[in-house]
Coordinates of C-alpha atoms in Angstrom, one line a residue:
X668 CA 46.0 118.2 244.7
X669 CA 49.2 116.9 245.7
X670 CA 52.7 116.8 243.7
X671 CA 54.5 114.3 246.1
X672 CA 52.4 111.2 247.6
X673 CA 52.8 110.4 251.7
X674 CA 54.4 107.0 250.9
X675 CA 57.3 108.7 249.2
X676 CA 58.3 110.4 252.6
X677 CA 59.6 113.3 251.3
X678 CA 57.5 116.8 252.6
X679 CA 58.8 119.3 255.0
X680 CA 56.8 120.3 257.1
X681 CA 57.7 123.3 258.8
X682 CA 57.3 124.9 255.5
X683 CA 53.9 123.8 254.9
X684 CA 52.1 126.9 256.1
X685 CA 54.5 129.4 254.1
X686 CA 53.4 127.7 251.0
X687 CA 50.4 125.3 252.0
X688 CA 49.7 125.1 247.7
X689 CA 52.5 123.2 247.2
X690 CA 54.2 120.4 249.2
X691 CA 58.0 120.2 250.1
X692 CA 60.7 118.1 249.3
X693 CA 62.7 116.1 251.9
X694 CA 65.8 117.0 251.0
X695 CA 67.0 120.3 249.5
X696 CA 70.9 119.8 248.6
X697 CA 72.2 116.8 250.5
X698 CA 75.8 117.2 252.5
X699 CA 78.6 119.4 251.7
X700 CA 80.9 118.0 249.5
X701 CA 84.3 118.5 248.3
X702 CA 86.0 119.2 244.8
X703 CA 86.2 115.4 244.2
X704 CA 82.8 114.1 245.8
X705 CA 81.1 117.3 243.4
X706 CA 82.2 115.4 240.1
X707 CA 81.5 112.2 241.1
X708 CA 78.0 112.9 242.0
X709 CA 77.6 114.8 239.1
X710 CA 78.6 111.9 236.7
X711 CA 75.9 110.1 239.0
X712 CA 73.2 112.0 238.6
X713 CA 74.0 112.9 234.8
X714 CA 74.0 109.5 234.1
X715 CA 70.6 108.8 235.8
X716 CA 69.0 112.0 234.1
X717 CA 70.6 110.2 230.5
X718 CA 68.8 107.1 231.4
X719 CA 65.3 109.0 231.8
X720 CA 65.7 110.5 228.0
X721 CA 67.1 113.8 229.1
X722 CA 69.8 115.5 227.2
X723 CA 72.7 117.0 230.1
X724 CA 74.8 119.0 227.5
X725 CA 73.6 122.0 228.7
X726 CA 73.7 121.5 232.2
X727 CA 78.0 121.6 232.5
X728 CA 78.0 125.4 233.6
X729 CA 74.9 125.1 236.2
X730 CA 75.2 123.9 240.1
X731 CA 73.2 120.8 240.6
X732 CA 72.2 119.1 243.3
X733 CA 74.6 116.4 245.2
X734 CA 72.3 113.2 245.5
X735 CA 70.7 111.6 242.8
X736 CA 67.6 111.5 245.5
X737 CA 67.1 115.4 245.3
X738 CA 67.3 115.1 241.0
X739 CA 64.9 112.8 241.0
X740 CA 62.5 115.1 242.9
X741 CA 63.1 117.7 240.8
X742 CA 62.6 115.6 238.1
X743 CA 59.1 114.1 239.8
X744 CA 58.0 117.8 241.3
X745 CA 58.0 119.1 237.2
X746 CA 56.4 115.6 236.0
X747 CA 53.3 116.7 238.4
X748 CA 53.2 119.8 236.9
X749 CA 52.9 118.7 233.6
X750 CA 56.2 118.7 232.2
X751 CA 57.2 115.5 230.1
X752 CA 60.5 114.7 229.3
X753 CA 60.7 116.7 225.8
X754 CA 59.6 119.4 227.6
X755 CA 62.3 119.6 230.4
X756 CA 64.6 118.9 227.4
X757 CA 63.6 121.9 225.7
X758 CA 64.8 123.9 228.6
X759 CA 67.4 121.9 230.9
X760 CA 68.5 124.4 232.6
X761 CA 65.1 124.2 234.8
X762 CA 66.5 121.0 236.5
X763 CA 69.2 123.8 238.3
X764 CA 66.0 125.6 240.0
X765 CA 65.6 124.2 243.2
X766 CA 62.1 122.6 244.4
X767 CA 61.9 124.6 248.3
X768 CA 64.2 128.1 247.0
X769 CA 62.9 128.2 243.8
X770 CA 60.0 126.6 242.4
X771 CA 57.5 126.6 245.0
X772 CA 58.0 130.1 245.7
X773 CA 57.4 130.9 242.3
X774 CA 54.3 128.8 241.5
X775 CA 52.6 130.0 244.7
X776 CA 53.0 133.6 243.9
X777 CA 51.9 132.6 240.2
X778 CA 48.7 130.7 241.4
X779 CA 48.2 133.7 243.8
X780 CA 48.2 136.5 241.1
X781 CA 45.3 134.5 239.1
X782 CA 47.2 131.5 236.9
X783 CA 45.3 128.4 237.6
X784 CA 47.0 125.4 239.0
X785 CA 45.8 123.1 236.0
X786 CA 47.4 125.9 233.7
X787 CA 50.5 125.9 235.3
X788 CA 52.4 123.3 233.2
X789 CA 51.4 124.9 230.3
X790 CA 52.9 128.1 231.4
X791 CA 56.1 126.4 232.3
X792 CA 56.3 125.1 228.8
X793 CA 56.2 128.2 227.5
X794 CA 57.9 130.0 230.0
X795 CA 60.2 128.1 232.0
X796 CA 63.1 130.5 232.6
X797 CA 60.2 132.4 235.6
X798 CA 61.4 129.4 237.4
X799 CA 64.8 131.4 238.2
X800 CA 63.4 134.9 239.2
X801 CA 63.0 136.1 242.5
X802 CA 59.4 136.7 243.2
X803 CA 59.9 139.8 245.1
X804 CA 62.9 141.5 243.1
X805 CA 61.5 140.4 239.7
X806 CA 57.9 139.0 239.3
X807 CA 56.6 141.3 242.1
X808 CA 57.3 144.4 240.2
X809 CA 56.2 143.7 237.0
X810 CA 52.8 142.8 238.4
X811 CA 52.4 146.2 239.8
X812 CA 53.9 148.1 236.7
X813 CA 50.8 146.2 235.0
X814 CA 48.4 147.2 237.6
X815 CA 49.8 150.4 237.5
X816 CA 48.7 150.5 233.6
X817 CA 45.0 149.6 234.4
X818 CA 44.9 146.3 234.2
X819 CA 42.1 144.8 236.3
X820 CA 43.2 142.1 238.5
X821 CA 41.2 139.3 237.9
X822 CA 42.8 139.8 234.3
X823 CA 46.5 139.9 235.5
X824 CA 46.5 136.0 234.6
X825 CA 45.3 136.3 231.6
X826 CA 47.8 138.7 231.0
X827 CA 50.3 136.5 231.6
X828 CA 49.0 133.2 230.4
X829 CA 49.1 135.3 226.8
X830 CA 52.2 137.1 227.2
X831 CA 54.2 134.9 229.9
X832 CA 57.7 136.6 228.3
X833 CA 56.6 139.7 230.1
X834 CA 57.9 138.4 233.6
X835 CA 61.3 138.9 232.5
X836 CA 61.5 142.1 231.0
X837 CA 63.1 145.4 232.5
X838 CA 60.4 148.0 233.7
X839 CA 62.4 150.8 232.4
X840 CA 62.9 149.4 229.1
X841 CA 60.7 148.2 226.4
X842 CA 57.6 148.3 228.4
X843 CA 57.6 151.7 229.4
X844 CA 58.7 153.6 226.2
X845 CA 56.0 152.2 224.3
X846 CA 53.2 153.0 226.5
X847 CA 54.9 156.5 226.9
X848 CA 54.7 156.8 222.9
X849 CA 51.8 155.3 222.5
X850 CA 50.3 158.1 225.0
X851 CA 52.2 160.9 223.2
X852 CA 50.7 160.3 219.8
X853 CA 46.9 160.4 221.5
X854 CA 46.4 157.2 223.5
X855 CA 44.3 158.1 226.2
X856 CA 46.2 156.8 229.2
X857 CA 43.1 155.0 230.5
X858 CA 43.1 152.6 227.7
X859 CA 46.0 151.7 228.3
X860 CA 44.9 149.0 230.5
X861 CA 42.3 147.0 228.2
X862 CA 44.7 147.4 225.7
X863 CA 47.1 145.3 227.2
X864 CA 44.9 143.2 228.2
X865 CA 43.7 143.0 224.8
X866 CA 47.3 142.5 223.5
X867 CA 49.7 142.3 225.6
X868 CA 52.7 141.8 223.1
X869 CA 52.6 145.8 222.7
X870 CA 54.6 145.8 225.4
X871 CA 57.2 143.8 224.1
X872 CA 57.7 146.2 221.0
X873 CA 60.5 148.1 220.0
X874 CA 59.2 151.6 219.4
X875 CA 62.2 152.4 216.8
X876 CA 61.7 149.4 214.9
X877 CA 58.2 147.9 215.3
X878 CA 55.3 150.7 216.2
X879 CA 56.7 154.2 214.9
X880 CA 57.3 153.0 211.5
X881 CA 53.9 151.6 211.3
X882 CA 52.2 155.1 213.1
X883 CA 54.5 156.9 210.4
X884 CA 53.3 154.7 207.2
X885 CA 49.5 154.7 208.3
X886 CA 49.7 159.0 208.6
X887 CA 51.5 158.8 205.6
X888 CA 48.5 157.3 203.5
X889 CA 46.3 160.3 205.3
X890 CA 44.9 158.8 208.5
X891 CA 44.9 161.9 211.6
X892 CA 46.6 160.8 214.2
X893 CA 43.5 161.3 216.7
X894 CA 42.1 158.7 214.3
X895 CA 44.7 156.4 214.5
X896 CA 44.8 156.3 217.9
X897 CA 41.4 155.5 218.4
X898 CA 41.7 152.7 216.0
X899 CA 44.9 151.5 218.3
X900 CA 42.7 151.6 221.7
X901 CA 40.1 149.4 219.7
X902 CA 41.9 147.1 218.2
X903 CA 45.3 147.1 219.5
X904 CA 46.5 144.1 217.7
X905 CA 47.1 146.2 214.5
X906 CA 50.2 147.2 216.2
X907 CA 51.3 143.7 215.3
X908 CA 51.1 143.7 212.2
X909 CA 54.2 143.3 210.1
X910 CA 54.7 146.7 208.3
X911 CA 56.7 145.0 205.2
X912 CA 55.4 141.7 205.0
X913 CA 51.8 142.6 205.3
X914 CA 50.5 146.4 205.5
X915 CA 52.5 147.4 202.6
X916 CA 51.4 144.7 200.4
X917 CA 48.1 145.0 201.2
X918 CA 47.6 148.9 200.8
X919 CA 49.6 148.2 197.5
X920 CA 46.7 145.4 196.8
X921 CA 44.3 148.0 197.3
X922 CA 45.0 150.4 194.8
X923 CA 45.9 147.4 192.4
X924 CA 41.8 146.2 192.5
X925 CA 41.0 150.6 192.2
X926 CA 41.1 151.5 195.4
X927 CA 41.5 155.5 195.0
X928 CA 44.5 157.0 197.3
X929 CA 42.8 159.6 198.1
X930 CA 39.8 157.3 200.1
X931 CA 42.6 154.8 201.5
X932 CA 42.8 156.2 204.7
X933 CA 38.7 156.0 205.0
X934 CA 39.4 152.4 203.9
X935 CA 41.6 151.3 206.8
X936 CA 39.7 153.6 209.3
X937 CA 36.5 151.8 209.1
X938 CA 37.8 148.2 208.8
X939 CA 41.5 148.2 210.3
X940 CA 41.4 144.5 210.0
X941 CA 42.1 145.0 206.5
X942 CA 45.7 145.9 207.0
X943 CA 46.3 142.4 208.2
X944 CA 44.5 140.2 205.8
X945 CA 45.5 137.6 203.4
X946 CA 43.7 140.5 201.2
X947 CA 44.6 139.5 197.4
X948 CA 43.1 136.1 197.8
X949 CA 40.0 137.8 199.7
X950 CA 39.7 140.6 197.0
X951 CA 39.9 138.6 193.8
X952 CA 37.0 135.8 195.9
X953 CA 34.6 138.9 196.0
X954 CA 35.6 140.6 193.1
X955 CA 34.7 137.4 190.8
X956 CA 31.7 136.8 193.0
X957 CA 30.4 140.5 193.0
X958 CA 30.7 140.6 188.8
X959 CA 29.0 137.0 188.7
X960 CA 26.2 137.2 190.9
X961 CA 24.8 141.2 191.7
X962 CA 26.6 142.1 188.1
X963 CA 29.0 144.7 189.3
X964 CA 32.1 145.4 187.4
X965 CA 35.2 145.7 189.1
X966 CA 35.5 149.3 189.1
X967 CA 32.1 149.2 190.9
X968 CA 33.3 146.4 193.1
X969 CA 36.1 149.3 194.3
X970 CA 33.6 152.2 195.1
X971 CA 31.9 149.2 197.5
X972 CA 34.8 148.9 199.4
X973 CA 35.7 152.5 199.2
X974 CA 32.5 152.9 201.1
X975 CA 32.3 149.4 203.5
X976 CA 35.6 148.1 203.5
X977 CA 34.0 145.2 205.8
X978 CA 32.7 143.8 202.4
X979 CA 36.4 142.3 201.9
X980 CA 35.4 139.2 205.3
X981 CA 31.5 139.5 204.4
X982 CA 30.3 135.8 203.6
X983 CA 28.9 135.6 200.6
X984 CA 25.7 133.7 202.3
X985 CA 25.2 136.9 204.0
X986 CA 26.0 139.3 201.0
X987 CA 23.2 137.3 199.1
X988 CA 20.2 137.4 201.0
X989 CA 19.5 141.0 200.7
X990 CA 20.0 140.9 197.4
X991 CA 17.8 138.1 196.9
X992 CA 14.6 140.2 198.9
X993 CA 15.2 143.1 196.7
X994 CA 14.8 141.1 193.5
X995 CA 12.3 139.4 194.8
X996 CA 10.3 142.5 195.2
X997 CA 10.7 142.7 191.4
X998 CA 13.4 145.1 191.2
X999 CA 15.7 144.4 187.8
X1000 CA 19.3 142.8 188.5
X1001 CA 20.9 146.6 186.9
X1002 CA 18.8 148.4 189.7
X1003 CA 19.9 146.3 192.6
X1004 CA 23.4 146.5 191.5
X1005 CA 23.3 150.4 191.2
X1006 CA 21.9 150.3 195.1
X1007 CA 24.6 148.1 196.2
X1008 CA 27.2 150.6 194.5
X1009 CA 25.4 153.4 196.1
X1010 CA 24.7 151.7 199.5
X1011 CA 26.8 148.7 200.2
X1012 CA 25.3 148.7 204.1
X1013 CA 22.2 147.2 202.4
X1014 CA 24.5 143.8 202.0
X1015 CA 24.8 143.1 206.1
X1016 CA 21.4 143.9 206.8
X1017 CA 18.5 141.8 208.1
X1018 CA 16.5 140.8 206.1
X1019 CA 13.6 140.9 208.3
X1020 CA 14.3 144.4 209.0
X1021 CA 14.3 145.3 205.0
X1022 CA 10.8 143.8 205.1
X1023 CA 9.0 145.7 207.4
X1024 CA 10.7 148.8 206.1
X1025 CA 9.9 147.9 202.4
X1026 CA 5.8 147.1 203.6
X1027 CA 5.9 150.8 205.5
X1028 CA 7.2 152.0 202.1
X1029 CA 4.9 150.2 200.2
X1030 CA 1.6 150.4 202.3
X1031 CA 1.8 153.9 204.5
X1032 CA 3.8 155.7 202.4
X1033 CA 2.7 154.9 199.0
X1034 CA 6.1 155.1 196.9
X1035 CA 7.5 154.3 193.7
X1036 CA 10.1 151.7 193.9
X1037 CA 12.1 154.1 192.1
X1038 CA 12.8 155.9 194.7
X1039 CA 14.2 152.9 196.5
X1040 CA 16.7 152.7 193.5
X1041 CA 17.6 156.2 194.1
X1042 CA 18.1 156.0 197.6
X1043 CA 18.9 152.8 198.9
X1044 CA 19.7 154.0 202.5
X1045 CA 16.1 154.1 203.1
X1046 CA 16.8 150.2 204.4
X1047 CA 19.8 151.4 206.6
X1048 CA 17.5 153.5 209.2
X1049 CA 15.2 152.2 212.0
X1050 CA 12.0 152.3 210.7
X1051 CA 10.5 152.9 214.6
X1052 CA 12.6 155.6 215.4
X1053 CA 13.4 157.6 211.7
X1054 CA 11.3 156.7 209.4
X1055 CA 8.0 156.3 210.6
X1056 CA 8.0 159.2 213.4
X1057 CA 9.8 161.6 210.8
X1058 CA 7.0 160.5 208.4
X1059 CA 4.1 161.2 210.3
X1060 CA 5.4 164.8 210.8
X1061 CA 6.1 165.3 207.0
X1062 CA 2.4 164.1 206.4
X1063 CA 0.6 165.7 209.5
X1064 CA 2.2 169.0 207.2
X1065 CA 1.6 168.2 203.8
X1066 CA 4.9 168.4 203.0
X1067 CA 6.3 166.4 200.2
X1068 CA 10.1 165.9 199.9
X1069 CA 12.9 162.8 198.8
X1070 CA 13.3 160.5 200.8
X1071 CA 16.8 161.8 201.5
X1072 CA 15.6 164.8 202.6
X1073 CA 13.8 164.1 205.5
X1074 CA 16.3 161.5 206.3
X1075 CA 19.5 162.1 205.7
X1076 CA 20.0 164.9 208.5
X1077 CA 20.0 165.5 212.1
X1078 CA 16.8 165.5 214.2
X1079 CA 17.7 169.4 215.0
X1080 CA 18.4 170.1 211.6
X1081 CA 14.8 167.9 210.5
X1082 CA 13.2 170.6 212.7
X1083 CA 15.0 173.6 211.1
X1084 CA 14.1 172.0 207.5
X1085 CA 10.3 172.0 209.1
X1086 CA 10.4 175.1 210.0
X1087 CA 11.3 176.5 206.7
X1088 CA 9.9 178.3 204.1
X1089 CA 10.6 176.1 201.1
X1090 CA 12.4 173.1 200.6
X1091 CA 15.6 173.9 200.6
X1092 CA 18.3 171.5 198.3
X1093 CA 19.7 168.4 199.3
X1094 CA 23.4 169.0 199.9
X1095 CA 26.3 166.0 199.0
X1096 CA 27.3 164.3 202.5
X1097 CA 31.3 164.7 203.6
X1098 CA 33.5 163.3 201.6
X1099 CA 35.6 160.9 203.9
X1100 CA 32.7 158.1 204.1
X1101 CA 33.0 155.9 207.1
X1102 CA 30.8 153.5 205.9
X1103 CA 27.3 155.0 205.9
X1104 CA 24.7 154.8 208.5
X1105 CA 24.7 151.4 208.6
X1106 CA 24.5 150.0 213.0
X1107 CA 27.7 147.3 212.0
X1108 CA 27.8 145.2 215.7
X1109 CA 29.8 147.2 218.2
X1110 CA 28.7 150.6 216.0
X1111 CA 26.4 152.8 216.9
X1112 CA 24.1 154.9 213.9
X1113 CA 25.6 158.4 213.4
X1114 CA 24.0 161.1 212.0
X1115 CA 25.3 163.4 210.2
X1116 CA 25.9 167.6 211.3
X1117 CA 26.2 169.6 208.7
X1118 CA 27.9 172.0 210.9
X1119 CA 30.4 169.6 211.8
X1120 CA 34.1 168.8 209.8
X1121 CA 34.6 166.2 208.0
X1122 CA 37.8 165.4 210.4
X1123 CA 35.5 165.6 213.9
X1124 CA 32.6 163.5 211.5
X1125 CA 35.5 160.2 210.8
X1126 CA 36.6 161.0 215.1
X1127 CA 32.8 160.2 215.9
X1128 CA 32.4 157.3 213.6
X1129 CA 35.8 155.6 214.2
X1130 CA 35.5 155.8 218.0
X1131 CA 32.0 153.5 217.4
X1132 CA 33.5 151.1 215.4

């Protein structure tokens, strides 16, 4: 792809094989002039630039070139690129960056560190002022801080392409004090990397103004810090959420549809999105829909979320075609609504999955549908590796138990239970829920160890969400 035809007669070159991406201009700066001769040519070529739409105000302070000729290539050399006129007005001072000491320089080392060539006028758009930086004392650097964080390569681009800003900021500043608190509060240094590849902007942030505040708020409402900084390496965007305009509000929205304080931090942990919702609007949708259709109040529409927070984004398409199966299987609307209160997973499952779980309930195991209502998170297991092998053990014993019992433990502490003597009571679960044992995508199912705490049991589940 050329930027300058052959007809025009304007490439160098000699400097073809330093930068064989690009092709010179002709002329660089034109002759040395005097005092006078400077500004006369630079009413010359000001006027030509006003006759091509572009504004010159801001050019009186800048060095220009001294023939209209080596303007116009400027001009040209940016038009290949992809700039329009607006676009060169919206920065003029590009038009003082020179095509063979600045530009091409530049671009090559850009296209070389992974921005494609057809991107490139849409990175000068939003970035113009990388035109002006030395590539060795300024873009050079920057580059390897990033690769110094982590970042993979092929993704230094991509980096850029999100985040162009980046190019110009000072590697002892910004950039390194919020990695460095980011790592102090429990960031594992490795993560770094996808992080800010993830989001890149977190490098841009103030850590006075912008990410301590929003650490200090969110372990104000309960949430460890381990925690928290798991939920950063996840889903690093959360960082850019606006503390006052939006996090606030929202936990404040929380509590105003019954959200209990004491469960707030289990509410954010397992759905951080939630912080940066447009949540009232999203609440009061499922609230109505939740009382209209599955007949739960709104105080039972709160312990839903208190338990799967994810119900807040759920399409209501999705929510009702479990609820559908189970009233199909002639279950009354008050019984499904108490299992939806009890398990909210059941809304996001299959149901395909609920079927051949419901016929193994039905056919092999020979249970009351009572039982179902009892314990709903019967449908939240895998029937090929729970249900049915834990089953066949239970039966090849005689042993009769709840469904929760045989369920609702570890496979070492199944064995122990076995083993025992009697049936020994079923014990309440730990109280910071993380959403049950429902597999969300990206999850993973967790079982819970009684001889765990409840702190090391949210660690486990928020690192799979």
């Amino acid at each position: 792809m050329q930027y300058f035809q052959d007809p025009l007669q304007r490439l160098i070159s000699t400097q073809s094989s330093k930068f064989p991406e690009y092709q010179m201009p002709s002329v660089t700066w034109g002759v040395i002039q005097g005092r006078k001769e400077k500004l006369v040519s630079r009413v010359i070529i000001c006027d030509y630039l006003k006759t091509i739409g572009i504004l010159t105000d801001e050019l009186e302070d800048i060095e220009l070139p001294s023939t209209v000729e080596v303007m116009r290539e400027r001009v040209e050399f940016l038009q290949k690129l992809g700039l329009t006129i607006d676009d060169i007005n919206e920065y003029p001072l590009i038009l003082g960056c020179s095509v063979r000491k600045n530009m091409i320089p530049v671009l090559g080392y850009l296209e070389k560190i992974g921005i494609p060539r057809a991107k490139m006028g849409e990175f000068l758009k939003n970035y113009p002022q990388c035109l002006h930086a030395s590539v060795v004392v300024e873009l050079v650097p920057v580059v390897k801080f990033l690769r110094g964080l982590d970042v993979e390569k092929q993704d230094i681009g991509y980096v850029l392409m999100k985040y162009p800003e980046l190019l110009g900021f000072k590697l002892e500043g910004t950039m390194s004090t919020s990695v460095a608190y980011l790592v102090s509060i429990g960031v594992n240094p490795r993560d770094i990397g996808p992080m800010v590849t993830q989001y890149p902007y977190l490098l841009g942030m103030r850590v006075g103004t912008m990410i301590k505040p929003l650490v200090d708020y969110l372990v104000s409402l309960g949430l460890p810090k381990k925690i928290l900084a798991r939920m950063i390496e996840k889903r690093a965007y959360i960082l850019g959420y606006d503390l006052e305009e939006t996090v606030k509000p929202n936990v404040d929205c929380l509590t105003s549809f019954g959200i209990r304080k004491e469960v707030l931090a289990s509410v954010i942990a397992q759905f951080p999105q939630i912080l940066g919702l447009p949540l009232k609007a999203k609440l009061s949708s499922q609230q109505y829909f939740f009382n209209l259709k599955l007949k739960i109040d709104p105080e039972g529409f709160a312990r839903v979320i208190e338990k799967m927070s994810q119900i807040v984004s759920l399409n209501q398409n999705v929510i009702m075609k479990p609820v559908d199966f189970l009233l199909g299987r002639g279950i009354p609307t008050d019984d499904v609504a108490k299992m939806v209160v009890k398990c909210p997973q059941l809304l996001s499952l299959q149901v395909g999955l609920m079927k051949n779980s419901y016929y193994y309930f039905k056919s092999e195991m020979a249970r009351s549908v009572k039982e179902l209502v009892e314990y709903p998170d019967y449908f939240t297991y895998s029937l090929e590796l729970r249900i049915k092998p834990r089953y066949q053990r239970l039966k090849s014993k005689g042993i009769r138990c709840s469904l929760a019992w045989f369920l609702n433990c570890s496979d070492l502490r199944f064995e122990e239970r076995l083993q025992g003597e009697y049936i020994e009571a079923e014990s309440a679960g730990p109280t910071f829920i993380m959403g049950g044992k429902l597999e969300l995508p990206g999850s993973e199912i967790v079982s819970e160890e009684e001889d765990e705490s409840d702190d090391e049991i949210l660690y486990r589940r928020t690192v799979s969400l």
